Amino acid sequence: MEELNQQVMAGDEPIIICREMNKWFGDFHVLRNISLEVMPTEVLVIIGPSGSGKSTLIRCINRLEEHQDGQIVVNGIELSHDVQNIAEIRRETGMVFQQFNLFPHLTVMDNITLAPMKVRHWARDKAEQRAMELLERVEIPEQAFKYPGQLSGGQQQRVAIARALAMEPKIMLFDEPTSALDPEMIKEVLDVMKELARTGMTMLVVTHEMGFAREVADRVIFMDMGRIVEEGPPENFFSPDIVHHPRTQEFLDQIL
Amino acid sequence: MLESQRMERPADGSPVENVLPAIFRDGRILQGIAQIIFVAVVVLVLNNLQTRINTALESTNQSPNFEFLQNRAGFDIADSGSYSSNDRYIDAFRVGFINTIRVVLFGLAATTALGIMVGIFLLSRNFLLRTISRAYVEVLRNTPILLQIFAWFFIVIFALPQQQESFAFPQEGIRSLPLMQYALSLFVILVVWQATGSMRRPAWRNGLRQATIAVVVLANLLGIVIVGAGTPIEFRPGIYVSIKGVAIFELIPSSLFAVWMVFVVIGAVVALALSRYFNFITETTGKPIPKTRYALLALAGFTLLGWVIMGMRPTPSIITVFDDEKDEFVDLPYDDAFASGMLTIEQELEYTRQPLIYRPPTLDRRGRNIETGIEISPSYLAVFLGLVIYTSAFIAEIVRAGIQAVPKGQLEASRALGLSQGDMLRLIILPQALRVIIPPLGNQFLNLSKNSSLAIAVSYTDIYQVTNTIINQSGQSVTGILMVLLAYLFISLVISLGMNLVNQRFQIVTR
């Protein structure tokens, strides 16, 4: 199933296109002339210091933030004020948040089946069956009927991934998915993400996990002050022989 | 003192020198002793108070009792229904209690609706709406409620016209089709609208809808012009507003009411069954169905059907009425008898073709008092508006805070999943907001019910005002105050109980 999707989607057309995109928060220019293309099945890791606009960038792609200038095209649909277009793009885009954002009043199962039933209009049986498959994939099927508050942080984040996947999105956005986790829980979440990357999911990942970037990314982007400063394959990015932009070098020196 | 002694002790690790025996240094024992002392003081004070009250009352020959409640009250009460001054004190008390319940019950319903609405407006993206509702809340919750009740009574209601020049709704002399005809027409259009909703081709759907509207309008016109079935009727105003308060029309159940109710109940059962069935379909196939709309249509359909069938009942062709002008009984054909206005209310209820009879308010011959219709006094209006509007400002803030207490991440997650605005509100925001809203909402309900005792300021005859009169006349202040206390306690406890039940229902398990 996943392999089939991969073949169908792995065309030459980029699945996400940003052209000359600009965004301001009041007077603060968060994103400056962002131009970016992401191909289907590509895993793109976005790194950079805090406040560099990397989260805002991926939040613009499913319209959690509104860009003011330029163009964003997702899966062939341009993002504008057209609510139908926004709804269509959100259906095809899953998102995982730093703070998980699970619905605390719903069980794990209901968290996962809610959107497929309400948005995709699946029968409950189908939605629940799919949810169990996903829970097995993220290795917590036994937690299906607990509430989010009863799970550990790592388990909650894996449920959040399953919830996003239940909509069968073409693109997954990860906004610092491991930043709120204890060190020993980071690995279990990264493992799920690695497995997801292997199955050919298009992924945009904002993270500070350089190990993950090195191992899984097809391309790494470094952002600073709302600009894309440098991009390249991870082999180059993390190689000591490459001469980086001074700002990139400064950042890499601090974290590596 | 003890501290300083301890400080002076050399830090050689020697044990604290025990001033008291061990038993008096045990925290549990100390707490127990404190409680015993507290209870003893309270009992002593109460005992002393009771002795003093008894002595005082005995000296005025007024020992507290409940027998006096059976004595003749001897005073009139406005807003009292069938009560008269010849009734007993206990009857006066009952009238007051009912009046309090009347203002509290309707007040709670109205203030909740208004408060929720303003609370949502406070969060509106529309600048004007947000600013106006903010001003509403700040003005109302920062001024005393007593002042507000006075303002309603002495400024707003006193500015209304005299009774002879009442505002009337709708305006007198408006000619209208019979109400049933409107209802039927609207129902047919709604049904077609709903049924065509799932049609794929917009051209067909719109064509069918437009054709239906055309047919319905044409049928109405034909009915009026050719058949004469829908002859326009003169519509008498249903609501009058004046300085004497508000008079509202009555709907009186006729002899057909019970049979009609059977249709309504069947409609309700069908609506419930439909809603369950569509729920089942949605669960098993995923197909979204607007089940509430279908259910409401079914209910409306049966209600209307019942009304139409009731209209076909056999009626006598001749009715004997008493003609005031001729001062004798005359026989009139059915339609003429109803048009003459000479039927007694009993006859009307007996022979009508309608399950409910519309009776607009009428004045008595002197043009002073309301004879038929529901009368709402200016005092009631002032207390009602004062309580409702004052409390709604607090409820608005509670609702706003409750909605804002839902973390922003919840909204972002819902949006990222593609949930519609309505689903997000209903399934994610409300369940979480209600948990925060309900406990303080209960407090506001209690506040409203207790603030209703301010009715005395505008002479609304609530339980406190009536009991005040009873105490002044009988001198039974202890019994009187006790009964008012118990009455308010009863109301408050009922509200608390209700809110606790609601609260339990919404405190969803989360861990």
PDB file of C-alpha atoms in Angstrom, chain B residues 438 499-508:
ATOM      1  CA  ILE B 438     -20.334  25.130  35.140  1.00  0.00           C
ATOM      2  CA  MET B 499     -25.895  22.236  39.114  1.00  0.00           C
ATOM      3  CA  ASN B 500     -24.070  19.379  40.836  1.00  0.00           C
ATOM      4  CA  LEU B 501     -25.900  16.888  38.647  1.00  0.00           C
ATOM      5  CA  VAL B 502     -25.014  18.870  35.523  1.00  0.00           C
ATOM      6  CA  ASN B 503     -21.458  19.203  36.757  1.00  0.00           C
ATOM      7  CA  GLN B 504     -21.103  15.449  37.239  1.00  0.00           C
ATOM      8  CA  ARG B 505     -22.387  14.927  33.742  1.00  0.00           C
ATOM      9  CA  PHE B 506     -19.714  17.187  32.245  1.00  0.00           C
ATOM     10  CA  GLN B 507     -16.716  16.345  34.422  1.00  0.00           C
ATOM     11  CA  ILE B 508     -15.383  13.934  31.857  1.00  0.00           C
TER      12      ILE B 508
END
